[in-house]
PDB file of C-alpha atoms in Angstrom:
ATOM      1  CA  MET A   1       2.236 -11.838   9.296  1.00  0.00           C
ATOM      2  CA  ASP A   2       1.606 -11.301  12.983  1.00  0.00           C
ATOM      3  CA  TYR A   3       2.955  -8.103  14.534  1.00  0.00           C
ATOM      4  CA  ALA A   4       5.001 -10.176  16.990  1.00  0.00           C
ATOM      5  CA  ASP A   5       6.616 -11.981  14.060  1.00  0.00           C
ATOM      6  CA  TYR A   6       7.619  -8.664  12.524  1.00  0.00           C
ATOM      7  CA  LEU A   7       9.490  -7.707  15.670  1.00  0.00           C
ATOM      8  CA  VAL A   8      11.397 -11.017  15.653  1.00  0.00           C
ATOM      9  CA  GLU A   9      12.253 -10.694  11.977  1.00  0.00           C
ATOM     10  CA  LEU A  10      13.196  -7.034  12.354  1.00  0.00           C
ATOM     11  CA  ARG A  11      15.708  -7.894  15.074  1.00  0.00           C
ATOM     12  CA  ARG A  12      17.178 -10.622  12.878  1.00  0.00           C
ATOM     13  CA  GLU A  13      17.445  -8.393   9.811  1.00  0.00           C
ATOM     14  CA  LEU A  14      18.969  -5.532  11.806  1.00  0.00           C
ATOM     15  CA  ASP A  15      21.581  -7.912  13.199  1.00  0.00           C
ATOM     16  CA  ASP A  16      22.278  -9.417   9.777  1.00  0.00           C
ATOM     17  CA  PHE A  17      22.785  -5.935   8.341  1.00  0.00           C
ATOM     18  CA  GLY A  18      25.112  -5.077  11.210  1.00  0.00           C
ATOM     19  CA  ALA A  19      27.141  -8.237  10.657  1.00  0.00           C
ATOM     20  CA  LEU A  20      27.921  -7.063   7.126  1.00  0.00           C
ATOM     21  CA  LEU A  21      29.535  -3.873   8.359  1.00  0.00           C
ATOM     22  CA  ASP A  22      32.828  -5.612   9.051  1.00  0.00           C
ATOM     23  CA  GLY A  23      33.226  -5.536   5.272  1.00  0.00           C
ATOM     24  CA  ASP A  24      34.507  -2.704   3.093  1.00  0.00           C
ATOM     25  CA  LEU A  25      32.433   0.387   3.929  1.00  0.00           C
ATOM     26  CA  SER A  26      33.740   2.085   0.782  1.00  0.00           C
ATOM     27  CA  ALA A  27      32.090  -0.543  -1.459  1.00  0.00           C
ATOM     28  CA  PRO A  28      29.604   1.033  -3.895  1.00  0.00           C
ATOM     29  CA  VAL A  29      25.937   0.181  -3.372  1.00  0.00           C
ATOM     30  CA  GLU A  30      24.716  -0.669  -6.841  1.00  0.00           C
ATOM     31  CA  HIS A  31      21.096   0.414  -6.659  1.00  0.00           C
ATOM     32  CA  CYS A  32      21.381   3.467  -4.397  1.00  0.00           C
ATOM     33  CA  GLY A  33      22.791   6.163  -6.648  1.00  0.00           C
ATOM     34  CA  ASN A  34      26.390   7.036  -5.820  1.00  0.00           C
ATOM     35  CA  TRP A  35      26.229   5.728  -2.257  1.00  0.00           C
ATOM     36  CA  LYS A  36      28.994   3.739  -0.660  1.00  0.00           C
ATOM     37  CA  LEU A  37      28.180   1.167   1.993  1.00  0.00           C
ATOM     38  CA  ALA A  38      29.014   3.754   4.669  1.00  0.00           C
ATOM     39  CA  ASP A  39      26.288   6.013   3.237  1.00  0.00           C
ATOM     40  CA  LEU A  40      23.792   3.163   3.476  1.00  0.00           C
ATOM     41  CA  VAL A  41      24.766   2.662   7.124  1.00  0.00           C
ATOM     42  CA  VAL A  42      24.090   6.348   7.805  1.00  0.00           C
ATOM     43  CA  HIS A  43      20.729   6.095   6.040  1.00  0.00           C
ATOM     44  CA  MET A  44      19.750   3.041   8.068  1.00  0.00           C
ATOM     45  CA  ALA A  45      20.800   4.434  11.449  1.00  0.00           C
ATOM     46  CA  ALA A  46      19.207   7.825  10.833  1.00  0.00           C
ATOM     47  CA  GLY A  47      16.046   6.051   9.688  1.00  0.00           C
ATOM     48  CA  ASN A  48      16.009   3.940  12.820  1.00  0.00           C
ATOM     49  CA  TYR A  49      16.214   7.031  15.019  1.00  0.00           C
ATOM     50  CA  TRP A  50      13.566   8.737  12.880  1.00  0.00           C
ATOM     51  CA  VAL A  51      11.150   5.922  13.684  1.00  0.00           C
ATOM     52  CA  VAL A  52      12.082   6.024  17.376  1.00  0.00           C
ATOM     53  CA  THR A  53      11.001   9.673  17.413  1.00  0.00           C
ATOM     54  CA  ALA A  54       7.864   8.858  15.415  1.00  0.00           C
ATOM     55  CA  VAL A  55       6.879   6.367  18.101  1.00  0.00           C
ATOM     56  CA  ARG A  56       7.990   8.121  21.278  1.00  0.00           C
ATOM     57  CA  GLU A  57       7.235  11.725  20.304  1.00  0.00           C
ATOM     58  CA  ARG A  58       4.613  11.133  17.587  1.00  0.00           C
ATOM     59  CA  ARG A  59       6.282  13.362  15.024  1.00  0.00           C
ATOM     60  CA  GLY A  60       7.937  12.679  11.698  1.00  0.00           C
ATOM     61  CA  ASP A  61      10.333  15.590  11.292  1.00  0.00           C
ATOM     62  CA  ASN A  62      13.432  14.134  12.908  1.00  0.00           C
ATOM     63  CA  TYR A  63      15.313  12.407  10.087  1.00  0.00           C
ATOM     64  CA  ASP A  64      18.838  13.661  10.768  1.00  0.00           C
ATOM     65  CA  GLU A  65      22.151  12.339   9.456  1.00  0.00           C
ATOM     66  CA  SER A  66      24.245  15.045  11.115  1.00  0.00           C
ATOM     67  CA  ASP A  67      25.119  12.857  14.117  1.00  0.00           C
ATOM     68  CA  ALA A  68      26.705  10.184  11.922  1.00  0.00           C
ATOM     69  CA  PRO A  69      30.334   9.600  12.970  1.00  0.00           C
ATOM     70  CA  GLY A  70      33.045   9.698  10.340  1.00  0.00           C
ATOM     71  CA  ASP A  71      35.183   7.048  12.001  1.00  0.00           C
ATOM     72  CA  PRO A  72      34.212   3.549  10.727  1.00  0.00           C
ATOM     73  CA  ASP A  73      34.208   1.898  14.144  1.00  0.00           C
ATOM     74  CA  ALA A  74      32.153   4.710  15.631  1.00  0.00           C
ATOM     75  CA  LEU A  75      29.752   4.474  12.676  1.00  0.00           C
ATOM     76  CA  ARG A  76      29.266   0.770  13.291  1.00  0.00           C
ATOM     77  CA  ALA A  77      28.584   1.449  16.966  1.00  0.00           C
ATOM     78  CA  TRP A  78      26.132   4.241  16.084  1.00  0.00           C
ATOM     79  CA  TYR A  79      24.214   1.862  13.847  1.00  0.00           C
ATOM     80  CA  ALA A  80      24.171  -0.849  16.528  1.00  0.00           C
ATOM     81  CA  ASP A  81      22.818   1.616  19.093  1.00  0.00           C
ATOM     82  CA  SER A  82      20.148   2.781  16.651  1.00  0.00           C
ATOM     83  CA  ALA A  83      19.046  -0.813  16.063  1.00  0.00           C
ATOM     84  CA  ASP A  84      18.750  -1.478  19.793  1.00  0.00           C
ATOM     85  CA  ASP A  85      16.814   1.760  20.335  1.00  0.00           C
ATOM     86  CA  LEU A  86      14.471   0.955  17.472  1.00  0.00           C
ATOM     87  CA  VAL A  87      13.609  -2.512  18.766  1.00  0.00           C
ATOM     88  CA  GLU A  88      13.087  -1.115  22.264  1.00  0.00           C
ATOM     89  CA  ALA A  89      10.784   1.619  20.951  1.00  0.00           C
ATOM     90  CA  LEU A  90       8.734  -0.900  18.977  1.00  0.00           C
ATOM     91  CA  SER A  91       8.511  -3.380  21.877  1.00  0.00           C
ATOM     92  CA  VAL A  92       5.214  -1.945  23.066  1.00  0.00           C
ATOM     93  CA  ASP A  93       1.620  -2.774  22.221  1.00  0.00           C
ATOM     94  CA  PRO A  94       1.476  -2.632  18.394  1.00  0.00           C
ATOM     95  CA  ALA A  95      -1.824  -0.728  18.704  1.00  0.00           C
ATOM     96  CA  THR A  96      -0.013   2.139  20.445  1.00  0.00           C
ATOM     97  CA  GLU A  97      -0.477   5.437  18.597  1.00  0.00           C
ATOM     98  CA  ALA A  98       2.505   6.680  16.570  1.00  0.00           C
ATOM     99  CA  TRP A  99       3.207   9.156  13.796  1.00  0.00           C
ATOM    100  CA  THR A 100       3.217   7.422  10.410  1.00  0.00           C
ATOM    101  CA  PHE A 101       3.104   8.755   6.868  1.00  0.00           C
ATOM    102  CA  VAL A 102      -0.015   6.698   6.027  1.00  0.00           C
ATOM    103  CA  PRO A 103      -2.584   4.821   8.140  1.00  0.00           C
ATOM    104  CA  PRO A 104      -2.619   2.936  10.390  1.00  0.00           C
ATOM    105  CA  HIS A 105      -0.998   5.418  12.767  1.00  0.00           C
ATOM    106  CA  THR A 106       0.307   2.764  15.116  1.00  0.00           C
ATOM    107  CA  VAL A 107       3.491   1.069  16.269  1.00  0.00           C
ATOM    108  CA  GLY A 108       2.359  -1.974  14.297  1.00  0.00           C
ATOM    109  CA  PHE A 109       2.766  -0.010  11.066  1.00  0.00           C
ATOM    110  CA  TRP A 110       6.404   0.645  11.900  1.00  0.00           C
ATOM    111  CA  ARG A 111       7.088  -2.957  12.843  1.00  0.00           C
ATOM    112  CA  ARG A 112       6.123  -3.983   9.322  1.00  0.00           C
ATOM    113  CA  ARG A 113       7.559  -0.994   7.456  1.00  0.00           C
ATOM    114  CA  ARG A 114      10.927  -1.068   9.185  1.00  0.00           C
ATOM    115  CA  THR A 115      11.222  -4.823   8.734  1.00  0.00           C
ATOM    116  CA  GLN A 116      10.710  -4.440   5.011  1.00  0.00           C
ATOM    117  CA  GLU A 117      13.094  -1.487   4.758  1.00  0.00           C
ATOM    118  CA  THR A 118      15.806  -3.417   6.571  1.00  0.00           C
ATOM    119  CA  LEU A 119      15.212  -6.539   4.485  1.00  0.00           C
ATOM    120  CA  VAL A 120      15.827  -4.691   1.217  1.00  0.00           C
ATOM    121  CA  HIS A 121      18.816  -2.740   2.486  1.00  0.00           C
ATOM    122  CA  ARG A 122      20.363  -5.842   4.036  1.00  0.00           C
ATOM    123  CA  TRP A 123      20.236  -7.304   0.529  1.00  0.00           C
ATOM    124  CA  ASP A 124      21.802  -4.083  -0.805  1.00  0.00           C
ATOM    125  CA  ALA A 125      24.662  -4.328   1.684  1.00  0.00           C
ATOM    126  CA  ALA A 126      25.333  -7.982   0.929  1.00  0.00           C
ATOM    127  CA  ASN A 127      25.197  -7.319  -2.793  1.00  0.00           C
ATOM    128  CA  ALA A 128      27.661  -4.433  -2.411  1.00  0.00           C
ATOM    129  CA  LEU A 129      30.103  -6.881  -0.823  1.00  0.00           C
ATOM    130  CA  GLY A 130      29.593  -9.505  -3.524  1.00  0.00           C
ATOM    131  CA  LEU A 131      27.675 -11.827  -1.192  1.00  0.00           C
ATOM    132  CA  GLN A 132      24.590 -13.859  -2.001  1.00  0.00           C
ATOM    133  CA  GLN A 133      22.209 -13.748   0.950  1.00  0.00           C
ATOM    134  CA  PRO A 134      18.706 -14.991   0.114  1.00  0.00           C
ATOM    135  CA  LEU A 135      15.616 -13.250   1.382  1.00  0.00           C
ATOM    136  CA  ASN A 136      13.186 -14.992   3.693  1.00  0.00           C
ATOM    137  CA  ALA A 137      10.378 -16.097   1.373  1.00  0.00           C
ATOM    138  CA  GLU A 138       7.564 -15.192   3.772  1.00  0.00           C
ATOM    139  CA  LEU A 139       9.027 -11.730   4.364  1.00  0.00           C
ATOM    140  CA  ALA A 140       9.561 -11.241   0.651  1.00  0.00           C
ATOM    141  CA  ALA A 141       5.946 -12.157  -0.048  1.00  0.00           C
ATOM    142  CA  ASP A 142       4.776  -9.648   2.543  1.00  0.00           C
ATOM    143  CA  GLY A 143       7.125  -7.129   0.937  1.00  0.00           C
ATOM    144  CA  VAL A 144       5.434  -7.586  -2.427  1.00  0.00           C
ATOM    145  CA  ALA A 145       2.088  -6.963  -0.773  1.00  0.00           C
ATOM    146  CA  GLU A 146       3.451  -3.881   0.992  1.00  0.00           C
ATOM    147  CA  VAL A 147       4.623  -2.361  -2.281  1.00  0.00           C
ATOM    148  CA  PHE A 148       1.045  -2.417  -3.521  1.00  0.00           C
ATOM    149  CA  ASP A 149      -0.928  -1.701  -0.354  1.00  0.00           C
ATOM    150  CA  THR A 150       1.376   1.018   1.011  1.00  0.00           C
ATOM    151  CA  MET A 151       4.371   2.171  -1.015  1.00  0.00           C
ATOM    152  CA  ALA A 152       2.825   2.533  -4.484  1.00  0.00           C
ATOM    153  CA  ARG A 153      -0.162   4.354  -3.007  1.00  0.00           C
ATOM    154  CA  ARG A 154       2.199   6.746  -1.264  1.00  0.00           C
ATOM    155  CA  MET A 155       4.100   7.401  -4.484  1.00  0.00           C
ATOM    156  CA  ILE A 156       0.818   8.118  -6.281  1.00  0.00           C
ATOM    157  CA  ALA A 157      -0.332  10.458  -3.503  1.00  0.00           C
ATOM    158  CA  ARG A 158       2.970  12.337  -3.740  1.00  0.00           C
ATOM    159  CA  GLY A 159       2.591  12.734  -7.516  1.00  0.00           C
ATOM    160  CA  ALA A 160       5.644  10.587  -8.235  1.00  0.00           C
ATOM    161  CA  ALA A 161       3.617   7.854  -9.958  1.00  0.00           C
ATOM    162  CA  THR A 162       0.268   7.569 -11.700  1.00  0.00           C
ATOM    163  CA  PRO A 163      -2.524   5.117 -10.835  1.00  0.00           C
ATOM    164  CA  PRO A 164      -2.566   2.079 -13.150  1.00  0.00           C
ATOM    165  CA  ASP A 165      -5.428   1.992 -15.647  1.00  0.00           C
ATOM    166  CA  ARG A 166      -5.253  -1.794 -16.078  1.00  0.00           C
ATOM    167  CA  ALA A 167      -4.201  -4.751 -13.999  1.00  0.00           C
ATOM    168  CA  LEU A 168      -1.156  -6.999 -13.757  1.00  0.00           C
ATOM    169  CA  ARG A 169      -1.015 -10.289 -11.877  1.00  0.00           C
ATOM    170  CA  LEU A 170       2.192 -11.306 -10.107  1.00  0.00           C
ATOM    171  CA  THR A 171       2.548 -14.978  -9.203  1.00  0.00           C
ATOM    172  CA  ALA A 172       5.130 -16.488  -6.871  1.00  0.00           C
ATOM    173  CA  THR A 173       6.547 -19.734  -8.257  1.00  0.00           C
ATOM    174  CA  ASP A 174       7.791 -20.855  -4.825  1.00  0.00           C
ATOM    175  CA  SER A 175       4.405 -20.587  -3.120  1.00  0.00           C
ATOM    176  CA  ALA A 176       0.724 -20.404  -3.932  1.00  0.00           C
ATOM    177  CA  ARG A 177       0.678 -16.618  -3.548  1.00  0.00           C
ATOM    178  CA  SER A 178      -0.383 -14.113  -6.172  1.00  0.00           C
ATOM    179  CA  TRP A 179      -1.138 -10.393  -6.231  1.00  0.00           C
ATOM    180  CA  THR A 180      -3.117  -8.242  -8.646  1.00  0.00           C
ATOM    181  CA  TYR A 181      -2.197  -4.596  -9.076  1.00  0.00           C
ATOM    182  CA  GLY A 182      -4.566  -2.325 -10.948  1.00  0.00           C
ATOM    183  CA  PRO A 183      -8.278  -2.376 -11.889  1.00  0.00           C
ATOM    184  CA  GLY A 184     -10.159  -5.035 -13.821  1.00  0.00           C
ATOM    185  CA  GLU A 185      -8.974  -8.354 -15.151  1.00  0.00           C
ATOM    186  CA  PRO A 186      -5.202  -8.702 -15.508  1.00  0.00           C
ATOM    187  CA  VAL A 187      -3.904  -8.039 -18.992  1.00  0.00           C
ATOM    188  CA  ALA A 188      -0.644  -9.840 -18.230  1.00  0.00           C
ATOM    189  CA  GLU A 189       1.055 -12.004 -15.648  1.00  0.00           C
ATOM    190  CA  VAL A 190       4.643 -12.055 -14.426  1.00  0.00           C
ATOM    191  CA  ALA A 191       5.877 -15.052 -12.461  1.00  0.00           C
ATOM    192  CA  GLY A 192       9.014 -15.640 -10.406  1.00  0.00           C
ATOM    193  CA  THR A 193      10.129 -16.463  -6.898  1.00  0.00           C
ATOM    194  CA  THR A 194       8.961 -14.121  -4.164  1.00  0.00           C
ATOM    195  CA  GLU A 195      12.539 -12.851  -3.850  1.00  0.00           C
ATOM    196  CA  GLU A 196      12.823 -12.044  -7.546  1.00  0.00           C
ATOM    197  CA  LEU A 197       9.418 -10.347  -7.585  1.00  0.00           C
ATOM    198  CA  LEU A 198      10.252  -8.179  -4.580  1.00  0.00           C
ATOM    199  CA  LEU A 199      13.677  -7.215  -5.915  1.00  0.00           C
ATOM    200  CA  MET A 200      12.109  -6.374  -9.276  1.00  0.00           C
ATOM    201  CA  LEU A 201       9.507  -4.118  -7.664  1.00  0.00           C
ATOM    202  CA  TRP A 202      12.243  -2.356  -5.674  1.00  0.00           C
ATOM    203  CA  GLY A 203      14.344  -1.800  -8.809  1.00  0.00           C
ATOM    204  CA  ARG A 204      17.042  -4.283  -7.809  1.00  0.00           C
ATOM    205  CA  ARG A 205      16.261  -6.594 -10.721  1.00  0.00           C
ATOM    206  CA  PRO A 206      15.239  -5.714 -14.290  1.00  0.00           C
ATOM    207  CA  ARG A 207      11.563  -6.105 -15.088  1.00  0.00           C
ATOM    208  CA  GLU A 208      12.506  -8.342 -17.961  1.00  0.00           C
ATOM    209  CA  SER A 209      15.010 -11.037 -17.043  1.00  0.00           C
ATOM    210  CA  ASP A 210      15.510 -14.785 -17.270  1.00  0.00           C
ATOM    211  CA  ALA A 211      14.376 -15.078 -13.649  1.00  0.00           C
ATOM    212  CA  LEU A 212      10.884 -13.808 -14.554  1.00  0.00           C
ATOM    213  CA  THR A 213       8.323 -15.319 -16.924  1.00  0.00           C
ATOM    214  CA  TRP A 214       5.821 -13.083 -18.654  1.00  0.00           C
ATOM    215  CA  ALA A 215       2.467 -14.094 -20.173  1.00  0.00           C
ATOM    216  CA  GLY A 216      -0.248 -12.070 -21.866  1.00  0.00           C
ATOM    217  CA  ASP A 217       0.294  -8.490 -23.017  1.00  0.00           C
ATOM    218  CA  ARG A 218       3.824  -7.910 -21.730  1.00  0.00           C
ATOM    219  CA  ALA A 219       4.005  -4.314 -22.939  1.00  0.00           C
ATOM    220  CA  ALA A 220       0.783  -3.470 -21.130  1.00  0.00           C
ATOM    221  CA  GLY A 221       1.979  -5.287 -18.021  1.00  0.00           C
ATOM    222  CA  LEU A 222       5.218  -3.335 -18.015  1.00  0.00           C
ATOM    223  CA  GLY A 223       3.143  -0.178 -18.346  1.00  0.00           C
ATOM    224  CA  VAL A 224       1.316  -1.038 -15.123  1.00  0.00           C
ATOM    225  CA  LEU A 225       4.697  -1.068 -13.375  1.00  0.00           C
ATOM    226  CA  ALA A 226       5.910   2.136 -15.050  1.00  0.00           C
ATOM    227  CA  GLY A 227       7.124   4.870 -12.782  1.00  0.00           C
ATOM    228  CA  PRO A 228       8.617   4.418  -9.323  1.00  0.00           C
ATOM    229  CA  LEU A 229       6.411   2.270  -7.087  1.00  0.00           C
ATOM    230  CA  VAL A 230       8.820   2.796  -4.180  1.00  0.00           C
ATOM    231  CA  PRO A 231      10.962   5.767  -3.088  1.00  0.00           C
TER     232      PRO A 231
END
C-alpha cells in the first residue's frame, strides 16, 4: 500500500473505533486478557500519544496511561483528541525521521504500524459489543505481511519466539495473495480469507477451525506458527 493510503485508512479506522465507544465500556474484550472495553480505549489513546512523541520528539519512552480519565465521557473525548493528534503528527512527509522500534525509522513506518494496530483493535471493540464488522481485505492482507516482515521478527529479537526451521504457506482464498513464512519449501499450507488469516495470526481465531483449510503436514505447519508472533 502507498503511504498516503495508510493515512486515509488510519483516519477511517480511528473514527470507526471511536464510533464504537458509545457502547458499553464495561464489556469484556475477549482476546485481551481481563480488559474491559474501557481498558482498550486507554491502551489505544496512550498508544496514539506514544507515537506522537515518537514522531515529534524522536523518542519511544512516553507510553503513559496515567492521564486517562475515569469518567466515560471524558475518556471518549481523550481518545478522540489522541486520534486527531496522531493523524496530525503523521501528516508530514512519510520519509521524515522518527523513533521506531525497528527500521525504517520514519513516519511512514508509523503510518503502517498504527493503521494495523487500530484495525485489529477496532475488530476487538466490535467483537466485545457483539457486532460483526468485517475487515478491509486489502488492509488485512497487508496485516498478514506485517506480521511476518515486522512483528514476528520483533518477537524473535526479544526472545519471545524462536525462528521457524521450516516453512508454511498461507493462501488467501479471496484474492491471489500468498505468503511463505520460514526457510525452504513449505511443508504445509493453510488457506482462508485474508480476514481469517490475519485474525488467526493475531490470536483472535483458532489455528484450526472450519474457516481455515489445511494441506500437507499440518502438525509441522502449526509448529511454524508456535509461540507468539505478535505482542
